[in-house]
Amino acid sequence: MSKLRLATVWLGGCSGCHMSLLDIDEWLIELAGQVDLVYSPLVDAKEYPTGVDLVLVEGAVANQDHLRMIREVRERSKLLISFGDCAVTGNVTALRNVLGTAAPILQMVYAERADIQPQLPYEPGIVPVLLDRVEPVHAIVPVDLYLPGCPPPAARIRALLEQLLAGVAPQLVGREMIKFG
């Protein structure tokens, strides 16, 4: 039997969901026996591959790089899981939405309130262009499953992955398995 092709993606977020994934501790060794990790910030893959069976997407869509990436991820993945509160709702990353569009926010942060060398961060090819609004993943592409939490606890991540690896439809029930925050 071939291994499941697993990927993890980090968009606009703090990486706390990936840190929580690592908190699975010794079960990671068992997981590694059942999956091939084909793309992740935890490995050195430069391009998102085709034929991914399962992807955990952390973070909200906040800039043009995220937008291109999430569309590519959706196109190349069978099962997309919105991984953590930023991916599910926008959460902390989307707090900038109440301040308006990208241009006035950049002006305020990098020009008006800078102590030294006030300038906007426009360097083509280096700094991704901010979107006017931060969006949760499902606002951009279809999502198959949601795994809330800021970050989702390791036990919740493990429970979801165990069910998917067993080939059953995930059933996360009870407050500890579905609460936000």
PDB file of C-alpha atoms in Angstrom:
ATOM      1  CA  MET A   1       0.000   0.000   0.000  1.00  0.00           C
ATOM      2  CA  SER A   2       1.377   3.409  -0.951  1.00  0.00           C
ATOM      3  CA  LYS A   3       1.773   6.119   1.600  1.00  0.00           C
ATOM      4  CA  LEU A   4      -0.524   9.129   1.755  1.00  0.00           C
ATOM      5  CA  ARG A   5       1.073  12.244   0.245  1.00  0.00           C
ATOM      6  CA  LEU A   6       0.826  14.887   2.990  1.00  0.00           C
ATOM      7  CA  ALA A   7       1.614  18.589   2.721  1.00  0.00           C
ATOM      8  CA  THR A   8       1.429  21.499   5.130  1.00  0.00           C
ATOM      9  CA  VAL A   9       1.270  25.121   4.022  1.00  0.00           C
ATOM     10  CA  TRP A  10       1.899  28.304   5.995  1.00  0.00           C
ATOM     11  CA  LEU A  11       0.124  31.465   4.794  1.00  0.00           C
ATOM     12  CA  GLY A  12      -0.545  34.580   6.942  1.00  0.00           C
ATOM     13  CA  GLY A  13      -0.223  33.369  10.509  1.00  0.00           C
ATOM     14  CA  CYS A  14       2.246  32.922  13.320  1.00  0.00           C
ATOM     15  CA  SER A  15       3.310  29.277  12.691  1.00  0.00           C
ATOM     16  CA  GLY A  16       1.647  28.244  15.951  1.00  0.00           C
ATOM     17  CA  CYS A  17      -0.389  25.580  14.128  1.00  0.00           C
ATOM     18  CA  HIS A  18       2.807  24.012  12.785  1.00  0.00           C
ATOM     19  CA  MET A  19       4.322  24.166  16.269  1.00  0.00           C
ATOM     20  CA  SER A  20       1.236  22.384  17.603  1.00  0.00           C
ATOM     21  CA  LEU A  21       1.647  19.753  14.877  1.00  0.00           C
ATOM     22  CA  LEU A  22       5.163  19.147  16.183  1.00  0.00           C
ATOM     23  CA  ASP A  23       3.677  18.769  19.691  1.00  0.00           C
ATOM     24  CA  ILE A  24       2.300  15.402  18.566  1.00  0.00           C
ATOM     25  CA  ASP A  25       5.742  14.303  19.752  1.00  0.00           C
ATOM     26  CA  GLU A  26       6.504  10.583  19.361  1.00  0.00           C
ATOM     27  CA  TRP A  27       3.376   9.988  17.262  1.00  0.00           C
ATOM     28  CA  LEU A  28       5.213  11.911  14.525  1.00  0.00           C
ATOM     29  CA  ILE A  29       7.374   8.824  14.046  1.00  0.00           C
ATOM     30  CA  GLU A  30       4.283   6.667  13.533  1.00  0.00           C
ATOM     31  CA  LEU A  31       2.849   9.324  11.217  1.00  0.00           C
ATOM     32  CA  ALA A  32       6.074   9.353   9.190  1.00  0.00           C
ATOM     33  CA  GLY A  33       5.605   5.628   8.604  1.00  0.00           C
ATOM     34  CA  GLN A  34       2.184   6.267   7.066  1.00  0.00           C
ATOM     35  CA  VAL A  35       2.741   9.411   4.977  1.00  0.00           C
ATOM     36  CA  ASP A  36       5.234  11.017   2.664  1.00  0.00           C
ATOM     37  CA  LEU A  37       5.657  14.657   3.665  1.00  0.00           C
ATOM     38  CA  VAL A  38       5.943  16.171   0.190  1.00  0.00           C
ATOM     39  CA  TYR A  39       5.753  19.887   1.014  1.00  0.00           C
ATOM     40  CA  SER A  40       5.963  21.886   4.237  1.00  0.00           C
ATOM     41  CA  PRO A  41       7.865  24.684   5.952  1.00  0.00           C
ATOM     42  CA  LEU A  42       9.372  21.758   7.876  1.00  0.00           C
ATOM     43  CA  VAL A  43      11.099  20.371   4.750  1.00  0.00           C
ATOM     44  CA  ASP A  44      13.117  21.891   1.923  1.00  0.00           C
ATOM     45  CA  ALA A  45      10.647  21.671  -0.968  1.00  0.00           C
ATOM     46  CA  LYS A  46      10.611  24.741  -3.199  1.00  0.00           C
ATOM     47  CA  GLU A  47       7.564  24.003  -5.352  1.00  0.00           C
ATOM     48  CA  TYR A  48       4.158  22.685  -4.328  1.00  0.00           C
ATOM     49  CA  PRO A  49       3.835  19.251  -5.963  1.00  0.00           C
ATOM     50  CA  THR A  50       0.911  17.753  -7.835  1.00  0.00           C
ATOM     51  CA  GLY A  51      -1.044  14.778  -6.540  1.00  0.00           C
ATOM     52  CA  VAL A  52      -1.123  15.752  -2.864  1.00  0.00           C
ATOM     53  CA  ASP A  53      -3.644  13.596  -0.968  1.00  0.00           C
ATOM     54  CA  LEU A  54      -4.027  15.772   2.108  1.00  0.00           C
ATOM     55  CA  VAL A  55      -2.911  19.305   2.952  1.00  0.00           C
ATOM     56  CA  LEU A  56      -3.111  21.245   6.199  1.00  0.00           C
ATOM     57  CA  VAL A  57      -3.281  24.981   5.382  1.00  0.00           C
ATOM     58  CA  GLU A  58      -2.312  27.304   8.228  1.00  0.00           C
ATOM     59  CA  GLY A  59      -2.982  31.032   8.097  1.00  0.00           C
ATOM     60  CA  ALA A  60      -5.172  33.495   6.267  1.00  0.00           C
ATOM     61  CA  VAL A  61      -4.764  34.864   2.753  1.00  0.00           C
ATOM     62  CA  ALA A  62      -3.153  38.290   3.263  1.00  0.00           C
ATOM     63  CA  ASN A  63      -0.980  39.011   0.210  1.00  0.00           C
ATOM     64  CA  GLN A  64      -0.529  38.193  -3.484  1.00  0.00           C
ATOM     65  CA  ASP A  65       1.882  35.315  -2.726  1.00  0.00           C
ATOM     66  CA  HIS A  66      -0.705  33.702  -0.433  1.00  0.00           C
ATOM     67  CA  LEU A  67      -3.392  34.127  -3.094  1.00  0.00           C
ATOM     68  CA  ARG A  68      -1.274  32.444  -5.786  1.00  0.00           C
ATOM     69  CA  MET A  69      -0.226  29.705  -3.347  1.00  0.00           C
ATOM     70  CA  ILE A  70      -3.710  28.793  -2.081  1.00  0.00           C
ATOM     71  CA  ARG A  71      -5.052  28.539  -5.635  1.00  0.00           C
ATOM     72  CA  GLU A  72      -2.144  26.274  -6.582  1.00  0.00           C
ATOM     73  CA  VAL A  73      -2.627  24.188  -3.416  1.00  0.00           C
ATOM     74  CA  ARG A  74      -6.342  23.723  -4.119  1.00  0.00           C
ATOM     75  CA  GLU A  75      -5.694  22.733  -7.726  1.00  0.00           C
ATOM     76  CA  ARG A  76      -3.066  20.141  -6.776  1.00  0.00           C
ATOM     77  CA  SER A  77      -4.616  18.656  -3.596  1.00  0.00           C
ATOM     78  CA  LYS A  78      -7.427  16.186  -3.060  1.00  0.00           C
ATOM     79  CA  LEU A  79      -8.347  17.083   0.544  1.00  0.00           C
ATOM     80  CA  LEU A  80      -7.745  20.616   1.862  1.00  0.00           C
ATOM     81  CA  ILE A  81      -8.026  21.204   5.612  1.00  0.00           C
ATOM     82  CA  SER A  82      -8.300  24.735   6.951  1.00  0.00           C
ATOM     83  CA  PHE A  83      -5.804  24.396   9.806  1.00  0.00           C
ATOM     84  CA  GLY A  84      -6.304  26.752  12.764  1.00  0.00           C
ATOM     85  CA  ASP A  85      -8.350  29.867  13.457  1.00  0.00           C
ATOM     86  CA  CYS A  86      -6.502  32.170  11.020  1.00  0.00           C
ATOM     87  CA  ALA A  87      -7.247  29.784   8.144  1.00  0.00           C
ATOM     88  CA  VAL A  88     -10.834  29.190   9.338  1.00  0.00           C
ATOM     89  CA  THR A  89     -11.873  32.776  10.219  1.00  0.00           C
ATOM     90  CA  GLY A  90      -8.971  35.131   9.442  1.00  0.00           C
ATOM     91  CA  ASN A  91      -8.494  35.531  13.215  1.00  0.00           C
ATOM     92  CA  VAL A  92      -5.607  37.783  14.306  1.00  0.00           C
ATOM     93  CA  THR A  93      -4.306  38.197  10.768  1.00  0.00           C
ATOM     94  CA  ALA A  94      -7.625  39.747   9.683  1.00  0.00           C
ATOM     95  CA  LEU A  95      -7.600  42.363  12.447  1.00  0.00           C
ATOM     96  CA  ARG A  96      -6.078  44.794   9.962  1.00  0.00           C
ATOM     97  CA  ASN A  97      -9.308  44.675   7.918  1.00  0.00           C
ATOM     98  CA  VAL A  98     -10.974  47.158  10.281  1.00  0.00           C
ATOM     99  CA  LEU A  99      -8.250  49.720   9.502  1.00  0.00           C
ATOM    100  CA  GLY A 100      -9.082  49.883   5.804  1.00  0.00           C
ATOM    101  CA  THR A 101      -7.334  48.901   2.607  1.00  0.00           C
ATOM    102  CA  ALA A 102      -3.632  48.047   2.274  1.00  0.00           C
ATOM    103  CA  ALA A 103      -2.320  51.396   0.989  1.00  0.00           C
ATOM    104  CA  PRO A 104      -3.327  53.597   3.959  1.00  0.00           C
ATOM    105  CA  ILE A 105      -2.189  50.911   6.431  1.00  0.00           C
ATOM    106  CA  LEU A 106       1.236  50.667   4.801  1.00  0.00           C
ATOM    107  CA  GLN A 107       1.501  54.476   4.734  1.00  0.00           C
ATOM    108  CA  MET A 108       0.667  54.723   8.430  1.00  0.00           C
ATOM    109  CA  VAL A 109       2.950  51.894   9.608  1.00  0.00           C
ATOM    110  CA  TYR A 110       6.013  52.374   7.383  1.00  0.00           C
ATOM    111  CA  ALA A 111       5.958  56.127   6.697  1.00  0.00           C
ATOM    112  CA  GLU A 112       3.997  58.117   9.280  1.00  0.00           C
ATOM    113  CA  ARG A 113       4.952  56.150  12.396  1.00  0.00           C
ATOM    114  CA  ALA A 114       8.486  55.108  11.477  1.00  0.00           C
ATOM    115  CA  ASP A 115      11.213  56.428  13.762  1.00  0.00           C
ATOM    116  CA  ILE A 116      14.003  56.068  11.215  1.00  0.00           C
ATOM    117  CA  GLN A 117      14.028  55.930   7.405  1.00  0.00           C
ATOM    118  CA  PRO A 118      10.303  56.188   6.735  1.00  0.00           C
ATOM    119  CA  GLN A 119       9.591  54.435   3.438  1.00  0.00           C
ATOM    120  CA  LEU A 120       7.060  52.046   2.001  1.00  0.00           C
ATOM    121  CA  PRO A 121       8.188  48.427   1.578  1.00  0.00           C
ATOM    122  CA  TYR A 122       7.968  48.237  -2.197  1.00  0.00           C
ATOM    123  CA  GLU A 123      10.737  46.126  -3.613  1.00  0.00           C
ATOM    124  CA  PRO A 124       9.482  44.121  -6.584  1.00  0.00           C
ATOM    125  CA  GLY A 125      10.021  40.411  -6.117  1.00  0.00           C
ATOM    126  CA  ILE A 126      11.012  40.695  -2.455  1.00  0.00           C
ATOM    127  CA  VAL A 127       8.048  42.056  -0.526  1.00  0.00           C
ATOM    128  CA  PRO A 128       4.688  40.500  -1.520  1.00  0.00           C
ATOM    129  CA  VAL A 129       1.924  42.963  -2.315  1.00  0.00           C
ATOM    130  CA  LEU A 130      -0.671  43.100   0.457  1.00  0.00           C
ATOM    131  CA  LEU A 131      -4.278  42.410  -0.456  1.00  0.00           C
ATOM    132  CA  ASP A 132      -6.787  45.068   0.560  1.00  0.00           C
ATOM    133  CA  ARG A 133      -8.540  42.530   2.784  1.00  0.00           C
ATOM    134  CA  VAL A 134      -7.281  39.480   4.672  1.00  0.00           C
ATOM    135  CA  GLU A 135      -9.537  36.515   3.925  1.00  0.00           C
ATOM    136  CA  PRO A 136      -9.996  33.072   5.473  1.00  0.00           C
ATOM    137  CA  VAL A 137      -9.064  30.209   3.151  1.00  0.00           C
ATOM    138  CA  HIS A 138     -12.675  29.226   2.313  1.00  0.00           C
ATOM    139  CA  ALA A 139     -13.334  32.748   0.966  1.00  0.00           C
ATOM    140  CA  ILE A 140     -10.815  32.042  -1.796  1.00  0.00           C
ATOM    141  CA  VAL A 141     -10.989  28.284  -2.520  1.00  0.00           C
ATOM    142  CA  PRO A 142     -13.242  25.391  -1.476  1.00  0.00           C
ATOM    143  CA  VAL A 143     -12.253  23.796   1.847  1.00  0.00           C
ATOM    144  CA  ASP A 144     -13.014  20.158   2.674  1.00  0.00           C
ATOM    145  CA  LEU A 145     -12.522  20.164   6.455  1.00  0.00           C
ATOM    146  CA  TYR A 146     -12.031  22.730   9.205  1.00  0.00           C
ATOM    147  CA  LEU A 147      -9.734  22.253  12.191  1.00  0.00           C
ATOM    148  CA  PRO A 148     -10.286  25.239  14.525  1.00  0.00           C
ATOM    149  CA  GLY A 149      -8.070  26.357  17.371  1.00  0.00           C
ATOM    150  CA  CYS A 150      -5.420  28.986  17.998  1.00  0.00           C
ATOM    151  CA  PRO A 151      -3.542  26.773  17.625  1.00  0.00           C
ATOM    152  CA  PRO A 152      -5.429  23.490  17.401  1.00  0.00           C
ATOM    153  CA  PRO A 153      -4.182  21.304  20.263  1.00  0.00           C
ATOM    154  CA  ALA A 154      -1.914  18.418  19.296  1.00  0.00           C
ATOM    155  CA  ALA A 155      -4.517  15.889  20.474  1.00  0.00           C
ATOM    156  CA  ARG A 156      -7.060  17.386  18.079  1.00  0.00           C
ATOM    157  CA  ILE A 157      -4.617  17.311  15.159  1.00  0.00           C
ATOM    158  CA  ARG A 158      -3.706  13.719  15.922  1.00  0.00           C
ATOM    159  CA  ALA A 159      -7.373  12.669  16.240  1.00  0.00           C
ATOM    160  CA  LEU A 160      -8.146  14.145  12.816  1.00  0.00           C
ATOM    161  CA  LEU A 161      -5.115  12.603  11.120  1.00  0.00           C
ATOM    162  CA  GLU A 162      -5.717   9.180  12.700  1.00  0.00           C
ATOM    163  CA  GLN A 163      -9.258   9.103  11.365  1.00  0.00           C
ATOM    164  CA  LEU A 164      -8.193  10.192   7.889  1.00  0.00           C
ATOM    165  CA  LEU A 165      -5.385   7.622   7.811  1.00  0.00           C
ATOM    166  CA  ALA A 166      -7.889   4.951   8.860  1.00  0.00           C
ATOM    167  CA  GLY A 167     -10.023   5.952   5.891  1.00  0.00           C
ATOM    168  CA  VAL A 168     -13.008   7.087   7.916  1.00  0.00           C
ATOM    169  CA  ALA A 169     -14.867  10.377   7.745  1.00  0.00           C
ATOM    170  CA  PRO A 170     -13.532  12.540  10.584  1.00  0.00           C
ATOM    171  CA  GLN A 171     -15.793  12.936  13.601  1.00  0.00           C
ATOM    172  CA  LEU A 172     -14.429  15.579  15.938  1.00  0.00           C
ATOM    173  CA  VAL A 173     -16.976  15.880  18.732  1.00  0.00           C
ATOM    174  CA  GLY A 174     -16.957  17.506  22.135  1.00  0.00           C
ATOM    175  CA  ARG A 175     -15.745  20.924  23.248  1.00  0.00           C
ATOM    176  CA  GLU A 176     -12.055  19.999  23.241  1.00  0.00           C
ATOM    177  CA  MET A 177     -12.229  18.905  19.611  1.00  0.00           C
ATOM    178  CA  ILE A 178     -14.150  21.810  18.094  1.00  0.00           C
ATOM    179  CA  LYS A 179     -13.657  24.993  20.134  1.00  0.00           C
ATOM    180  CA  PHE A 180     -12.030  28.097  18.689  1.00  0.00           C
ATOM    181  CA  GLY A 181      -9.242  29.983  20.408  1.00  0.00           C
TER     182      GLY A 181
END
